[in-house]
XYZ file of C-alpha atoms in Angstrom:
317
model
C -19.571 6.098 17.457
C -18.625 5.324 13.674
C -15.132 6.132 12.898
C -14.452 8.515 9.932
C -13.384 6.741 6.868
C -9.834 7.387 5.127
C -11.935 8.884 2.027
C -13.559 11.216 4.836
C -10.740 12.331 6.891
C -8.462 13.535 3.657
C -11.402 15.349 2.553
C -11.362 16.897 5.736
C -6.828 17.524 5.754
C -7.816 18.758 2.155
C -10.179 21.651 3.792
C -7.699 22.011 6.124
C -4.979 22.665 3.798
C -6.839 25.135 2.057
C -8.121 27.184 4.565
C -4.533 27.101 5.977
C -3.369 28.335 2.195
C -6.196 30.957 2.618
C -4.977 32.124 5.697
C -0.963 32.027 4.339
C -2.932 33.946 1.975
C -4.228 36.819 3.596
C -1.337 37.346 5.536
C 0.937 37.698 2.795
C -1.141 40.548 1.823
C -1.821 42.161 4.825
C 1.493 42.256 6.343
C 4.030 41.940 3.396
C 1.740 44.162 0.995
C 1.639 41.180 -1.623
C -0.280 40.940 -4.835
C -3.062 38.137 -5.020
C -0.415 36.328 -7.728
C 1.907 36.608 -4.934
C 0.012 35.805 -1.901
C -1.539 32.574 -4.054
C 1.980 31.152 -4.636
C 2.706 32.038 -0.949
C -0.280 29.760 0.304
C -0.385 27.104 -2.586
C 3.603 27.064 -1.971
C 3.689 26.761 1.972
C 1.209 23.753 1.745
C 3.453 21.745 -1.102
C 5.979 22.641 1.210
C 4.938 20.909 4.496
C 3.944 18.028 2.760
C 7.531 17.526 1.063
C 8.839 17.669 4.608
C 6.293 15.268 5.800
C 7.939 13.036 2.978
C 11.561 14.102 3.692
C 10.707 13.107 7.103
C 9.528 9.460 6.188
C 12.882 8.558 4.236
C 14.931 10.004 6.753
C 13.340 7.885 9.162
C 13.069 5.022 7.521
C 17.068 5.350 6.984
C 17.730 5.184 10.627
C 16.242 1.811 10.335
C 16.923 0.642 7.182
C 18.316 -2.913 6.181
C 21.379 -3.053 3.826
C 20.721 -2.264 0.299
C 22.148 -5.054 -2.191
C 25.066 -3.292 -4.404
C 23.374 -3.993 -7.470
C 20.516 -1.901 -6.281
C 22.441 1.433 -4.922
C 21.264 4.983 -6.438
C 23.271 7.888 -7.240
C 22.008 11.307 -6.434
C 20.247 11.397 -9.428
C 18.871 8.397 -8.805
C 17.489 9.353 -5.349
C 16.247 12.523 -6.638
C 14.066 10.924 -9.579
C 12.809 8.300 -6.599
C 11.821 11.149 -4.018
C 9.676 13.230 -7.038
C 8.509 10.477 -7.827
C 6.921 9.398 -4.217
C 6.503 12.845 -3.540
C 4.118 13.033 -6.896
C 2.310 9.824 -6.128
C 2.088 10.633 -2.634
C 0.133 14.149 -3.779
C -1.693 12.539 -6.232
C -3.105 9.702 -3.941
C -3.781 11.554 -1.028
C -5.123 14.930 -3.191
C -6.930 13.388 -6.052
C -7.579 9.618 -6.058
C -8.574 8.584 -2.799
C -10.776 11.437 -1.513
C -12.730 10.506 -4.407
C -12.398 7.053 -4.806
C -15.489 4.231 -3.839
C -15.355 0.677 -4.096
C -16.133 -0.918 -7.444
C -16.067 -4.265 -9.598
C -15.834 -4.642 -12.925
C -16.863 -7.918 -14.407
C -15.367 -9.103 -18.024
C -17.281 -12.223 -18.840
C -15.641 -14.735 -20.689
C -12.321 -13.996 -19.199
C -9.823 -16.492 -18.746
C -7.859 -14.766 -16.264
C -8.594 -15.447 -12.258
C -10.418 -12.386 -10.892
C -8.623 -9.941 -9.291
C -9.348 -8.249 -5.602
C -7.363 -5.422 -5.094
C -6.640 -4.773 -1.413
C -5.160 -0.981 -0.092
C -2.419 -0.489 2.438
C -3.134 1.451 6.219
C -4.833 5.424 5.900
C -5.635 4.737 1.983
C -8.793 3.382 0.268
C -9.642 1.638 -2.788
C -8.961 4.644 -4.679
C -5.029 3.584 -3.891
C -5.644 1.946 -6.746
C -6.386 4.294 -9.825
C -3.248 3.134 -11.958
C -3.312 -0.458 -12.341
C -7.322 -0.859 -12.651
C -6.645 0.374 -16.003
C -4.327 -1.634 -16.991
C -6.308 -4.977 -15.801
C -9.198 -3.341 -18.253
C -7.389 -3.369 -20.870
C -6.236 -6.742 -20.083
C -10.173 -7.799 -19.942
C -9.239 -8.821 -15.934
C -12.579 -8.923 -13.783
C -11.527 -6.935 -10.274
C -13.241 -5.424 -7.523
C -11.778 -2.884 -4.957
C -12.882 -2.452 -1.420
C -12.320 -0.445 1.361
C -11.078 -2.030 4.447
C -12.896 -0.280 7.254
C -12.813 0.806 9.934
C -9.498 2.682 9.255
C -7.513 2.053 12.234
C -9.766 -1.458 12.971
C -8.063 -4.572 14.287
C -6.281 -6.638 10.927
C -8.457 -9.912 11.951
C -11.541 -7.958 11.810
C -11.059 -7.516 7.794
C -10.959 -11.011 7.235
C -15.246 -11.326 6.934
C -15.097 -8.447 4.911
C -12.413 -10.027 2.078
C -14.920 -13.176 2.748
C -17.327 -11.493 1.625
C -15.589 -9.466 -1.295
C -13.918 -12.817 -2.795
C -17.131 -15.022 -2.604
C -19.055 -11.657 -4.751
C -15.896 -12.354 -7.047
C -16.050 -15.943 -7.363
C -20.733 -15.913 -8.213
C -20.204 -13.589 -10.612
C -17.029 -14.730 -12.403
C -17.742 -18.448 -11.959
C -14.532 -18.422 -11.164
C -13.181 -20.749 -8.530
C -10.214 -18.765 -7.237
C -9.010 -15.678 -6.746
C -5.785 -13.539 -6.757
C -5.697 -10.833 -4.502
C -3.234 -7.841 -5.038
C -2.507 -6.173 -1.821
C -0.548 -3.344 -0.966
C 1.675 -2.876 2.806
C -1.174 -3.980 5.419
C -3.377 -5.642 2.915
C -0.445 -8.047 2.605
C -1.078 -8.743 6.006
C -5.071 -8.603 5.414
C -4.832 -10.944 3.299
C -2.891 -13.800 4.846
C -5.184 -12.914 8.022
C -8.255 -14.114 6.056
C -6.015 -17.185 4.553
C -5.802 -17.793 8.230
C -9.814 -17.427 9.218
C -10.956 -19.021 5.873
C -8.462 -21.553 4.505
C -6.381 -21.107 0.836
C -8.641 -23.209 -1.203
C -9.711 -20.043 -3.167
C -6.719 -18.687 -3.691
C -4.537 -18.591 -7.166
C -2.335 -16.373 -5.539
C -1.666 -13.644 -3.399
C 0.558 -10.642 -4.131
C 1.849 -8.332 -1.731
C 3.802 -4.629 -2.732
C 5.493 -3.486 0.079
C 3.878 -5.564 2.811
C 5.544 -5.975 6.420
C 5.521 -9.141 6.724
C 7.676 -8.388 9.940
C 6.558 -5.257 10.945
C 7.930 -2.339 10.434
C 9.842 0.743 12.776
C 7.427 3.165 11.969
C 4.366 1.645 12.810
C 5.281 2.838 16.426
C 4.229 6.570 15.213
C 0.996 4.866 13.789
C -2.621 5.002 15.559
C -5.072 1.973 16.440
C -5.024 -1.580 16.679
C -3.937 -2.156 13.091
C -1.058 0.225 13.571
C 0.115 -2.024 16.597
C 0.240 -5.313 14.773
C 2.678 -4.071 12.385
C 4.648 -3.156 14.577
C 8.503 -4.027 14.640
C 9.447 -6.061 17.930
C 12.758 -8.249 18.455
C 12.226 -11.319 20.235
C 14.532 -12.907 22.840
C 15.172 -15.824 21.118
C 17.609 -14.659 18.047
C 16.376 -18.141 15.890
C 12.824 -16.342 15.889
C 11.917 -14.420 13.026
C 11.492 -10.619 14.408
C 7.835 -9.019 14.568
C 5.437 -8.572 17.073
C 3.268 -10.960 19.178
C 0.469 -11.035 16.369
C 2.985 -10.981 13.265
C 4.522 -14.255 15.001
C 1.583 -15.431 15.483
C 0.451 -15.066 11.955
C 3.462 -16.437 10.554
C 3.222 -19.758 13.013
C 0.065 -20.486 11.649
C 0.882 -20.689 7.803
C 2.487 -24.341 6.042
C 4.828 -24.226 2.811
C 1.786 -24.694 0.971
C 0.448 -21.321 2.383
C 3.606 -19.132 1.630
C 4.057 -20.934 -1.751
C 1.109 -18.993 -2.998
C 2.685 -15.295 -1.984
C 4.590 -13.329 -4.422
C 6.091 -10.522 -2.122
C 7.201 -7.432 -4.522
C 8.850 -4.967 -2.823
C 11.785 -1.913 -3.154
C 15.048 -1.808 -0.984
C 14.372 2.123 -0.846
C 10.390 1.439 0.849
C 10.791 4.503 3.094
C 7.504 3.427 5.249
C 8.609 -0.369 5.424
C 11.495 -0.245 7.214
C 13.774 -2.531 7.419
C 12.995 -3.034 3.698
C 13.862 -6.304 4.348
C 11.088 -7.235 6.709
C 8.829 -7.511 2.793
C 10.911 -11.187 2.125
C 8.423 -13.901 3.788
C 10.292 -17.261 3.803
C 8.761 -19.665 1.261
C 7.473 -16.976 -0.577
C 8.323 -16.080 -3.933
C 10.133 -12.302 -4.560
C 10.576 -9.778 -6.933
C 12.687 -6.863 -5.591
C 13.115 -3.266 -7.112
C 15.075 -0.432 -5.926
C 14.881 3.185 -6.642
C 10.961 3.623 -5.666
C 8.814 4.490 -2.763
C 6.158 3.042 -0.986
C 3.222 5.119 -2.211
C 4.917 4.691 -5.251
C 4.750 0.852 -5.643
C 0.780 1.344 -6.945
C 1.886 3.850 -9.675
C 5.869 2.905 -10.594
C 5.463 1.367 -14.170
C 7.833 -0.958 -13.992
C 6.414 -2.396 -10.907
C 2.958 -2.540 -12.184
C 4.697 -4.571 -15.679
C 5.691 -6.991 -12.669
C 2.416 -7.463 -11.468
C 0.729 -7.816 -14.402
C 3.423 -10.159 -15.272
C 2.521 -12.161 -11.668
C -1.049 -12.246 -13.269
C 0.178 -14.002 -16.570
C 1.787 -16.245 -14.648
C -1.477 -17.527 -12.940
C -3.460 -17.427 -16.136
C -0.684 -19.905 -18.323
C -0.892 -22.738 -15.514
């Protein structure tokens, strides 16, 4: 039986939604004696309101795990307030908007200097995670592709062929003989999975935004393989990094030469990676931010100045 795609099933919480709204609606109008105006704001309000609980929820659980955040990257109530509208927004906007639309697509600049890009989404999203820095490697003349890593709750070593596949369509019509892949939270993971299966010799570089690159806490409330490998396990041994079986396993299996290629960018405020700590991969190369969410990470523009910055980097040596 083919499993629904993430494009598919928030199409289908989207129908949901609204037929809830309808039915918040009705009743509003039946019972209370509201006016459509009324009974609209009543429907269209209850919805927004659920889902900023669902995302009240997330940082309050991601708090009960969190790791210590640095001094120098504390918030104010102000502070915390501009980060949760802001996740809240790009939360909306993703799930709403982007994705349930979104399909996989290249774009191909030739004559381009720059390394091409593959752009590589995080669990329950699609390429459409994407929308806001596509643009800005356009304008930069960067040749990308986006693809959807399916199916959605599919084992993380079962990806690997399909980035295979994705980086050698990259690399014929470039001419290009490397790649940098931008991944966000499990397509971190994706992507050192395929380094694993298919060696590093086309890679420039590999950039993670939020990744858990030892699991995270609430990957426990997650469903299907993928969910389970990102899971957040504490080993007997204290001199082992934590992380379950396959995250160890992972990590066992990459040199200095392999983690010298990952630039990990990530927030001490991720309220889905949790501890936000478990984003620093030894050997790796960081870039921390505080003051923005997980969803946010793919939309934040300072973040997004980072990564472009990453991309620089590759293109001046």
């Amino acid at each position: 039986m083919k499993q629904i795609s993430a494009r598919g099933l928030l199409r289908l919480i989207l129908v949901l939604q609204a037929l809830a709204a309808l039915g918040i609606g009705v009743a509003a109008i039946e019972v209370f004696g509201a006016s459509r105006w009324q009974a609209f704001g009543a429907g269209l309000g209850s919805v927004l309101l659920v889902r900023l609980l669902i995302n009240a929820n997330n940082f309050a659980m991601s708090a009960r795990y969190a790791s210590p955040t640095p001094g120098e990257y504390q918030l104010g109530v102000a502070a915390r307030l501009r980060m949760f509208g802001e996740e809240f927004a790009a939360s909306m906007l993703q799930s709403s908007w982007t994705m349930p639309r979104a399909r996989p697509c290249t774009r191909i600049y030739p004559g381009s200097q720059a390394p091409p890009v593959l752009l590589l989404h995080g669990y329950g999203c699609n390429s459409g995670y994407w929308s806001r820095l596509m643009p800005l490697l356009d304008a930069a003349q960067v040749s990308h592709a986006a693809v959807d890593l399916e199916p959605l709750t599919g084992d993380i070593d079962a990806y690997a062929p399909l980035v295979e596949r994705a980086v050698e369509a990259l690399r014929a019509a470039t001419g290009a003989g490397k790649v940098v892949i931008v991944a966000h939270s499990m397509g971190g993971l994706v992507a050192r999975a395929w380094m694993r299966a298919c060696g590093t010799r086309k890679v420039a570089r590999v950039i993670t935004l939020g990744t858990p690159h030892h699991g995270t806490c609430l990957a426990a409330f997650g469903v299907g393989l993928n969910a389970a490998q990102m899971r957040r396990a504490y080993p007997e041994d204290p001199d082992e990094l934590p992380g379950c079986d396959w995250l160890r396993a992972l990590a066992a299996s990459e040199d200095a030469a392999t983690r010298a290629l990952v630039t990990s960018i990530f927030t001490h405020h991720d309220n889905i990676i949790s501890p936000q700590t478990s984003s620093e991969l030894p050997g790796a190369r960081h870039i921390a931010f505080g003051g923005v969410g997980h969803v946010a990470l793919g939309c934040n523009r300072h973040v997004l100045a980072a990564v472009m910055q990453e991309l620089f980097r590759v293109r001046e040596r």
